[in-house]
mmCIF file of C-alpha atoms and ligand atoms in Angstrom:
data_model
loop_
_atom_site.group_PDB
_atom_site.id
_atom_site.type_symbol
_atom_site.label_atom_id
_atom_site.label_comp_id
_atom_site.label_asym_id
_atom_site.label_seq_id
_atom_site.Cartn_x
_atom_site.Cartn_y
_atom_site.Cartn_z
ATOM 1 C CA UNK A 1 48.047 31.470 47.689
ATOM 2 C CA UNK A 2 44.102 31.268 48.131
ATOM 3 C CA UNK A 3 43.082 32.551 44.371
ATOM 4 C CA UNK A 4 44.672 32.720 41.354
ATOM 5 C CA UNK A 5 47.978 34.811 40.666
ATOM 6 C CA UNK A 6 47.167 36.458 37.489
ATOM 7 C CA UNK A 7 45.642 39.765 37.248
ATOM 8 C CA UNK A 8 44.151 40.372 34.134
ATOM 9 C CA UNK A 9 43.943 44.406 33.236
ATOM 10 C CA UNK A 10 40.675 45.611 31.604
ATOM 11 C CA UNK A 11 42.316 48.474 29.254
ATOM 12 C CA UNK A 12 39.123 49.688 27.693
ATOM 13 C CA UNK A 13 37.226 53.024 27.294
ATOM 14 C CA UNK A 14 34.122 50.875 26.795
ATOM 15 C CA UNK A 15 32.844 49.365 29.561
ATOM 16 C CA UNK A 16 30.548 47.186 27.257
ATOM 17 C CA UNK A 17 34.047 45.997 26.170
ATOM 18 C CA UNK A 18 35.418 45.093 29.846
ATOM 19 C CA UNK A 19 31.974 43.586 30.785
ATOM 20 C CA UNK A 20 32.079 41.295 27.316
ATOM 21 C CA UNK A 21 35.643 40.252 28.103
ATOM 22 C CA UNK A 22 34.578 39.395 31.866
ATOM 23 C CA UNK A 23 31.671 37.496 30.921
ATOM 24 C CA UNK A 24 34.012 35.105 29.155
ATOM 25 C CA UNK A 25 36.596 35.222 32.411
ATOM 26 C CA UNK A 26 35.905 33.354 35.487
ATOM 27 C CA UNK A 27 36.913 34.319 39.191
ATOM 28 C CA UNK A 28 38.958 31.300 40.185
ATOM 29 C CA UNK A 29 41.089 31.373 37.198
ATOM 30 C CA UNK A 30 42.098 35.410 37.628
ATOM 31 C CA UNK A 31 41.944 38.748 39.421
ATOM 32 C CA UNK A 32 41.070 42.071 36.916
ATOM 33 C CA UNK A 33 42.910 45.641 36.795
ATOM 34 C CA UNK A 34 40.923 48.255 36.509
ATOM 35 C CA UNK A 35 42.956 51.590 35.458
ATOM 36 C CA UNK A 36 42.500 55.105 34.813
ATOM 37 C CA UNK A 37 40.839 54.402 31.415
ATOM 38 C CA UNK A 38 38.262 52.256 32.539
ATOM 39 C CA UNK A 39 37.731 54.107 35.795
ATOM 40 C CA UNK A 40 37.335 57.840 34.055
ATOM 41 C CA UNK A 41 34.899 56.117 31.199
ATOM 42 C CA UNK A 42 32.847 53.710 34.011
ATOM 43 C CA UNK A 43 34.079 54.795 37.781
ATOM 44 C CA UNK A 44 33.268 52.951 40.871
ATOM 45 C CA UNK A 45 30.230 51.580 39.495
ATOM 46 C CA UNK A 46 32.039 49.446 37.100
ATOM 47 C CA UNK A 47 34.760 48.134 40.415
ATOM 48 C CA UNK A 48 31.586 47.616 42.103
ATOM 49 C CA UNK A 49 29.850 45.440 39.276
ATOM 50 C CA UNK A 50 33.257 43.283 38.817
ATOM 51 C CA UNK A 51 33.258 42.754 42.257
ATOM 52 C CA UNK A 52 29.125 41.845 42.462
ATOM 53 C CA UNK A 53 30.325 39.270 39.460
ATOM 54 C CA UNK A 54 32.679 37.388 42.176
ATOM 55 C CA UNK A 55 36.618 39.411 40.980
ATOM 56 C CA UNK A 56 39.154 40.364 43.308
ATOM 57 C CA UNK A 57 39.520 43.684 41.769
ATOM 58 C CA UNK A 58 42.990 45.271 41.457
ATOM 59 C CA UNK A 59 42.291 49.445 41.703
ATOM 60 C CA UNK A 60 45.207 50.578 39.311
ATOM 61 C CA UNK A 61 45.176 54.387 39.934
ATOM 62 C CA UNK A 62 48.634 55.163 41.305
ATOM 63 C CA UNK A 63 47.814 58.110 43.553
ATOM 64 C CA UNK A 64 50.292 60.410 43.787
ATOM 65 C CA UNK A 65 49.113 63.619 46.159
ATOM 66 C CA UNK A 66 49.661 64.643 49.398
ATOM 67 C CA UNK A 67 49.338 62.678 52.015
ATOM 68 C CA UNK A 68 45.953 63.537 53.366
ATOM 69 C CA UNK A 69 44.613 63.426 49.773
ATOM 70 C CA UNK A 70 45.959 60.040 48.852
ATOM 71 C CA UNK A 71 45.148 58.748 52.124
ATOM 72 C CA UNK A 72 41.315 59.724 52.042
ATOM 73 C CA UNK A 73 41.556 58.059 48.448
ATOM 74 C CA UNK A 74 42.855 54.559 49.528
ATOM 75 C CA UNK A 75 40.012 54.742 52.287
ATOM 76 C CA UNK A 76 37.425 54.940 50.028
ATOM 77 C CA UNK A 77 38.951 52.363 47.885
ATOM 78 C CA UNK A 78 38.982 50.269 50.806
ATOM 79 C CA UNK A 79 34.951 51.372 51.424
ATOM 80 C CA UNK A 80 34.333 50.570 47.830
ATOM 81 C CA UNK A 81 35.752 46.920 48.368
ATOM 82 C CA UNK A 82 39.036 46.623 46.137
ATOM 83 C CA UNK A 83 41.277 43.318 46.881
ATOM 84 C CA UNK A 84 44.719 45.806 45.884
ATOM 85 C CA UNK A 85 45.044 49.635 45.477
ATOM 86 C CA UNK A 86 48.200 51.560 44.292
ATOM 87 C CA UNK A 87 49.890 54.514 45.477
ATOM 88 C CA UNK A 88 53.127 56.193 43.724
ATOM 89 C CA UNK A 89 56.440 55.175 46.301
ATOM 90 C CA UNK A 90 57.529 58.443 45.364
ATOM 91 C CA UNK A 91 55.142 60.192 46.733
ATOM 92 C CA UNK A 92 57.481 59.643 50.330
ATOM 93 C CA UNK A 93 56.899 57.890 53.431
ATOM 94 C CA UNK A 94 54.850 60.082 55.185
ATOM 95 C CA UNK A 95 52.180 59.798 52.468
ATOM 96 C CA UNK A 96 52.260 55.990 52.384
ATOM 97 C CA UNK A 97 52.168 55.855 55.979
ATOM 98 C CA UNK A 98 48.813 57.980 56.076
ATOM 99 C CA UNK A 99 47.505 55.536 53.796
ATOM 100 C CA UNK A 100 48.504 52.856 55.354
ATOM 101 C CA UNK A 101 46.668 54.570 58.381
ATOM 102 C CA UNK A 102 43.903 55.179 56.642
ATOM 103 C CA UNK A 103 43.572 51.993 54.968
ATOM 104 C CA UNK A 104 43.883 50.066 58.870
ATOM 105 C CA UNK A 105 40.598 52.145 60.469
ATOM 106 C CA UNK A 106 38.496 50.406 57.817
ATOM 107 C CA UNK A 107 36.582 46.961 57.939
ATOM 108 C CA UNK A 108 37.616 45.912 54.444
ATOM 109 C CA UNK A 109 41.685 45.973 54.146
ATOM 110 C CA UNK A 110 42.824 46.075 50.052
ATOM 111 C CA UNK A 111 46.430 45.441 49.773
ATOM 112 C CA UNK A 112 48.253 48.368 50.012
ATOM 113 C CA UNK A 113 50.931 48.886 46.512
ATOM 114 C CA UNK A 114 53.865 51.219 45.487
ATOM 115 C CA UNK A 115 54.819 51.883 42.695
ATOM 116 C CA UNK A 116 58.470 52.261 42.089
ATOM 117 C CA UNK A 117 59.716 53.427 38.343
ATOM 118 C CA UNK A 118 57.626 52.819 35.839
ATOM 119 C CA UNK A 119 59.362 50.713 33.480
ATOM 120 C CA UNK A 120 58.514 53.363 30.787
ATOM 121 C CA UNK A 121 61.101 54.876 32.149
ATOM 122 C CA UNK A 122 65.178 54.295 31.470
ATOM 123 C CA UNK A 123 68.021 56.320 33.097
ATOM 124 C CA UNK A 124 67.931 59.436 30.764
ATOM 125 C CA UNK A 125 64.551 60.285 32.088
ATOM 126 C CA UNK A 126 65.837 59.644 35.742
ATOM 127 C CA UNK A 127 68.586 62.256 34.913
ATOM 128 C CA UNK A 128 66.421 64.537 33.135
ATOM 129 C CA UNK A 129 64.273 64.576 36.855
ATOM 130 C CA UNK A 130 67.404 65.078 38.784
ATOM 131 C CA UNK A 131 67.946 61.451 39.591
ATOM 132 C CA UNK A 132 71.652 60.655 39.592
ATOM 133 C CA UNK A 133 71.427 57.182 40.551
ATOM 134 C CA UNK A 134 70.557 53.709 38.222
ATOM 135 C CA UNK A 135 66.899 52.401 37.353
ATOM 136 C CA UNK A 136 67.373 49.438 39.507
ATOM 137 C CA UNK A 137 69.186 51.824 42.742
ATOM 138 C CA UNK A 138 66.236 53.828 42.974
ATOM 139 C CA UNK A 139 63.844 51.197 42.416
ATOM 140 C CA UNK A 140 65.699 49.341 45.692
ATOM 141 C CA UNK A 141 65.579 52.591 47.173
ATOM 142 C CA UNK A 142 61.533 53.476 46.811
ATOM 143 C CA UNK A 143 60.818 49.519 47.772
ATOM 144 C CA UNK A 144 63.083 49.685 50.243
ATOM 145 C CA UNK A 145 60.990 53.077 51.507
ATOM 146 C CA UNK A 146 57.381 51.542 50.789
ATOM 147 C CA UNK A 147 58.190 48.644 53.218
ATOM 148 C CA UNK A 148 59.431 50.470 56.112
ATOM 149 C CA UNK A 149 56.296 52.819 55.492
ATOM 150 C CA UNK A 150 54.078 49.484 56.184
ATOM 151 C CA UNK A 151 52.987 48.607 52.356
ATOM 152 C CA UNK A 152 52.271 45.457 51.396
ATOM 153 C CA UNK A 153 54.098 45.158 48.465
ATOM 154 C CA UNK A 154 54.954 47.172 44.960
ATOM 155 C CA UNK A 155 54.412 46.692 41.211
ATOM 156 C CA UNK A 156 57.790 46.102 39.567
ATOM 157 C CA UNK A 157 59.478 45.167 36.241
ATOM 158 C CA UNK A 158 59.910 41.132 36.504
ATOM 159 C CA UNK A 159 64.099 41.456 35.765
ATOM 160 C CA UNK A 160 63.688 43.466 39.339
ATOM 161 C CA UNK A 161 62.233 40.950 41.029
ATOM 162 C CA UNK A 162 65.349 38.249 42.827
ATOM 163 C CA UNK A 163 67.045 41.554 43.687
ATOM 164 C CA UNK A 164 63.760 42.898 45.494
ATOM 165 C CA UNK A 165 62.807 39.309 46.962
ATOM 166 C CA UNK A 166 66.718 38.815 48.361
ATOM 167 C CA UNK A 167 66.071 42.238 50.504
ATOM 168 C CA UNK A 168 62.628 42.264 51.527
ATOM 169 C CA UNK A 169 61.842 38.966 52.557
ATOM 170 C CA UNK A 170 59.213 36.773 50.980
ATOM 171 C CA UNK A 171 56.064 37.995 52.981
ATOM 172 C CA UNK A 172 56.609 41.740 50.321
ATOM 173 C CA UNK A 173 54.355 41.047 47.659
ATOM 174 C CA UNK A 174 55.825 41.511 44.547
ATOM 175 C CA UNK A 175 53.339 42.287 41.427
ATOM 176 C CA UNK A 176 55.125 41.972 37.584
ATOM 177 C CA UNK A 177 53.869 43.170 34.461
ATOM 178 C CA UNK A 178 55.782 42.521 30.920
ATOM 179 C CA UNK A 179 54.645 38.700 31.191
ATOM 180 C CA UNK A 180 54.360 36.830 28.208
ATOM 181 C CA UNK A 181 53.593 33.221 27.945
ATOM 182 C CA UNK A 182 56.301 31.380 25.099
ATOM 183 C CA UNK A 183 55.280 31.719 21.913
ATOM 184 C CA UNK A 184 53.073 35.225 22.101
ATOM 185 C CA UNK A 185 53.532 38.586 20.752
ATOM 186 C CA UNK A 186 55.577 40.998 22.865
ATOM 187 C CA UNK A 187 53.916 43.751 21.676
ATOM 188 C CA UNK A 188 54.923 46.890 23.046
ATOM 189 C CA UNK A 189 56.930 45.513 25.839
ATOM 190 C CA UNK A 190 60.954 45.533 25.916
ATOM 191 C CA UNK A 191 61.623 42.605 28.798
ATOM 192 C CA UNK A 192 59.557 40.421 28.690
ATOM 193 C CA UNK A 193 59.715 37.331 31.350
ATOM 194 C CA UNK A 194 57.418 33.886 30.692
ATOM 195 C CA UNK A 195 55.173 32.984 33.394
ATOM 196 C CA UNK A 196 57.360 30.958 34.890
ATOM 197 C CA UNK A 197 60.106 32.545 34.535
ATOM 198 C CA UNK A 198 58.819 35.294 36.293
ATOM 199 C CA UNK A 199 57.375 32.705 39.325
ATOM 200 C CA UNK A 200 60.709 31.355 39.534
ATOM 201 C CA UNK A 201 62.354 34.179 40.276
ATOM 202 C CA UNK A 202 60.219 34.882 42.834
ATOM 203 C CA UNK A 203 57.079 37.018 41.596
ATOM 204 C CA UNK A 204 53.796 36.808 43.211
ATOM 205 C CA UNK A 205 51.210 38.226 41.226
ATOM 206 C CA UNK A 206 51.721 38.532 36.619
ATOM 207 C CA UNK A 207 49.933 41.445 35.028
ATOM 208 C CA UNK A 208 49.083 39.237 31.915
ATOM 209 C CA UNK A 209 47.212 41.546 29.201
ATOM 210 C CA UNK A 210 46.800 41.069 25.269
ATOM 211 C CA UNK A 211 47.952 37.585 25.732
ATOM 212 C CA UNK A 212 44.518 36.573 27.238
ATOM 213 C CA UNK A 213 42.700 39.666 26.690
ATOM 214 C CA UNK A 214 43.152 39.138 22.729
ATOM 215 C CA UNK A 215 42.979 35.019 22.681
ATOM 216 C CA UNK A 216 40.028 33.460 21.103
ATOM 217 C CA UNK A 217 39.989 32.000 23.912
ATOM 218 C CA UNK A 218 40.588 33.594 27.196
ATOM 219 C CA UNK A 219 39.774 30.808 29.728
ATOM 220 C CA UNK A 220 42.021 28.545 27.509
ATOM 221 C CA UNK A 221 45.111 30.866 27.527
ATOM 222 C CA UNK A 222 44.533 31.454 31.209
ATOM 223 C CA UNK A 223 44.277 27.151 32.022
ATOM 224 C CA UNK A 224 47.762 27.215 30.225
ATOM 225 C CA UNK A 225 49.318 29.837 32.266
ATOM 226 C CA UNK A 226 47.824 28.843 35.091
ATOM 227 C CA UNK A 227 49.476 25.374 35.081
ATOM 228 C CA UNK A 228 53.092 26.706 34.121
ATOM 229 C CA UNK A 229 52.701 29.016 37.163
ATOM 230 C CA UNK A 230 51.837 25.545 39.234
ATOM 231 C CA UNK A 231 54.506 23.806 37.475
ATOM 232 C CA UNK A 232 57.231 26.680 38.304
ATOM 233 C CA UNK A 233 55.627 27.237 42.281
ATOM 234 C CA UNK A 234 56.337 23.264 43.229
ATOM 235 C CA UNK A 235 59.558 23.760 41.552
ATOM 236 C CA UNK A 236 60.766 27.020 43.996
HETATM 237 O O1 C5P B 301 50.352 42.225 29.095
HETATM 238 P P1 C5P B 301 50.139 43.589 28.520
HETATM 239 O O2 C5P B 301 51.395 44.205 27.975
HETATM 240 O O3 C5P B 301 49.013 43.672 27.541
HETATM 241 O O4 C5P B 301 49.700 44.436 29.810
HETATM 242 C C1 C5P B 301 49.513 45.771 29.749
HETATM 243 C C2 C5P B 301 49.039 46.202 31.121
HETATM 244 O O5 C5P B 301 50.097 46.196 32.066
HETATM 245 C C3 C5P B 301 48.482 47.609 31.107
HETATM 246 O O6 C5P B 301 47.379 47.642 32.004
HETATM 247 C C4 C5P B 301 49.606 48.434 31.624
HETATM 248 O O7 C5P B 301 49.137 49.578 32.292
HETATM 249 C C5 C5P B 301 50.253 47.487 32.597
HETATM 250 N N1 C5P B 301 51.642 47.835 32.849
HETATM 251 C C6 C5P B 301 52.650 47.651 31.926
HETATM 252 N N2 C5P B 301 53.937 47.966 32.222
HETATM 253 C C7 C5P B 301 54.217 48.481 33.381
HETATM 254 C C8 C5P B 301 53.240 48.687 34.324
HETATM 255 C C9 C5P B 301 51.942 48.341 34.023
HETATM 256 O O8 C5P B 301 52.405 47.196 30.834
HETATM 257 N N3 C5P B 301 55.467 48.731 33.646
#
């Protein structure tokens, strides 16, 4: 892997907040997520200053349209110069296909991202949509569909990830949130996974928020992670 393998997301309405936090960050030692918060406060001028500063920048918007409209979107995220851009995997193939489309006529080539079920969600609220299948069949069954539609990879809960690497080889890229380094606050998340943990079990890229984002100090938090995710790589 050329860079680094944690993405670190810039939750903020201020952008003075995001830029303060990046100043402090370094390119080599992370890739940033920039999500609907940040991007409805700061838009593309903000993606386009992170990326002037020397970040791969992770577009976290989860389109979810049809497939004309989410396909003219990833093209302009590809125009704008994003490393990774997300559509919804349940949006169906013939929408991530058209982006995938879109996405090829372009010079600049983000990595195209489904996501699956957002791990917000348990069973009950797959019922309550009409869903009569488990969290983890439909999860298999929306990766399953994002691959054969030509994505790169999809965002998914780390306790998802062996059964996702066993079926869709290792070139799928597989990006985890819910990371937490020993020791840390959870915070609001259920299942949590350490870094290497999560590495081990076959996980390419680790959301990895408050841990660094709230740290004294960042850079120092992000050294430590980085070497358990070393540590845990020579050892799969
Ligand atoms: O590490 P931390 O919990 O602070 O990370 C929160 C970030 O991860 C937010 O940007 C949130 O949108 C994202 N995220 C998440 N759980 C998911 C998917 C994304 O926490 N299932």
């Amino acid at each position: 892997m050329d860079h680094s393998r944690i993405i670190v997301p810039l939750d903020y309405s201020e952008p003075k907040l995001a830029l303060e936090l990046v100043e402090k960050l370094q390119p080599a030692l992370c890739r940033v997520k920039v999500g609907k918060e940040l991007f409805t406060k700061a838009g593309p001028v903000m993606v386009e200053k992170l990326i002037s500063k020397g970040f791969d920048v992770f577009l976290d918007l989860k389109y979810h349209d049809i497939p004309t409209t989410v396909a003219k979107a990833c093209a302009v995220a590809a125009d704008l110069g994003v490393w990774m851009v997300n559509v919804h995997a349940s949006g169906g193939s013939e929408m991530m296909s058209l982006a995938r489309e879109e996405i090829e006529k372009k010079s600049h080539h983000p990595l195209l991202i489904g996501v699956t079920i957002l791990t917000s969600m348990n069973e009950e609220a797959l019922r309550e949509l009409g869903y009569q299948c488990s969290v983890e069949e439909q999860v298999m069954r929306l990766a399953q569909l994002a691959s054969d539609a030509g994505l790169d990879g999809v965002v998914c809960s780390a306790q998802e990830v062996k059964m996702l690497r066993d079926n869709l080889g290792k070139e799928f890229k597989l990006v985890t949130p819910g990371i937490r380094p020993a020791g840390s606050d959870n915070n609001d998340q259920e299942r949590v996974m350490t870094p290497g943990q999560a590495i081990n079990a076959g996980s390419d890229y680790l959301v990895i928020g408050r841990p660094i984002t709230q740290a004294v100090d960042p850079v120092q938090v992000l050294k430590n992670i980085e070497e358990e995710i070393c540590a845990a790589s020579m050892a799969v």
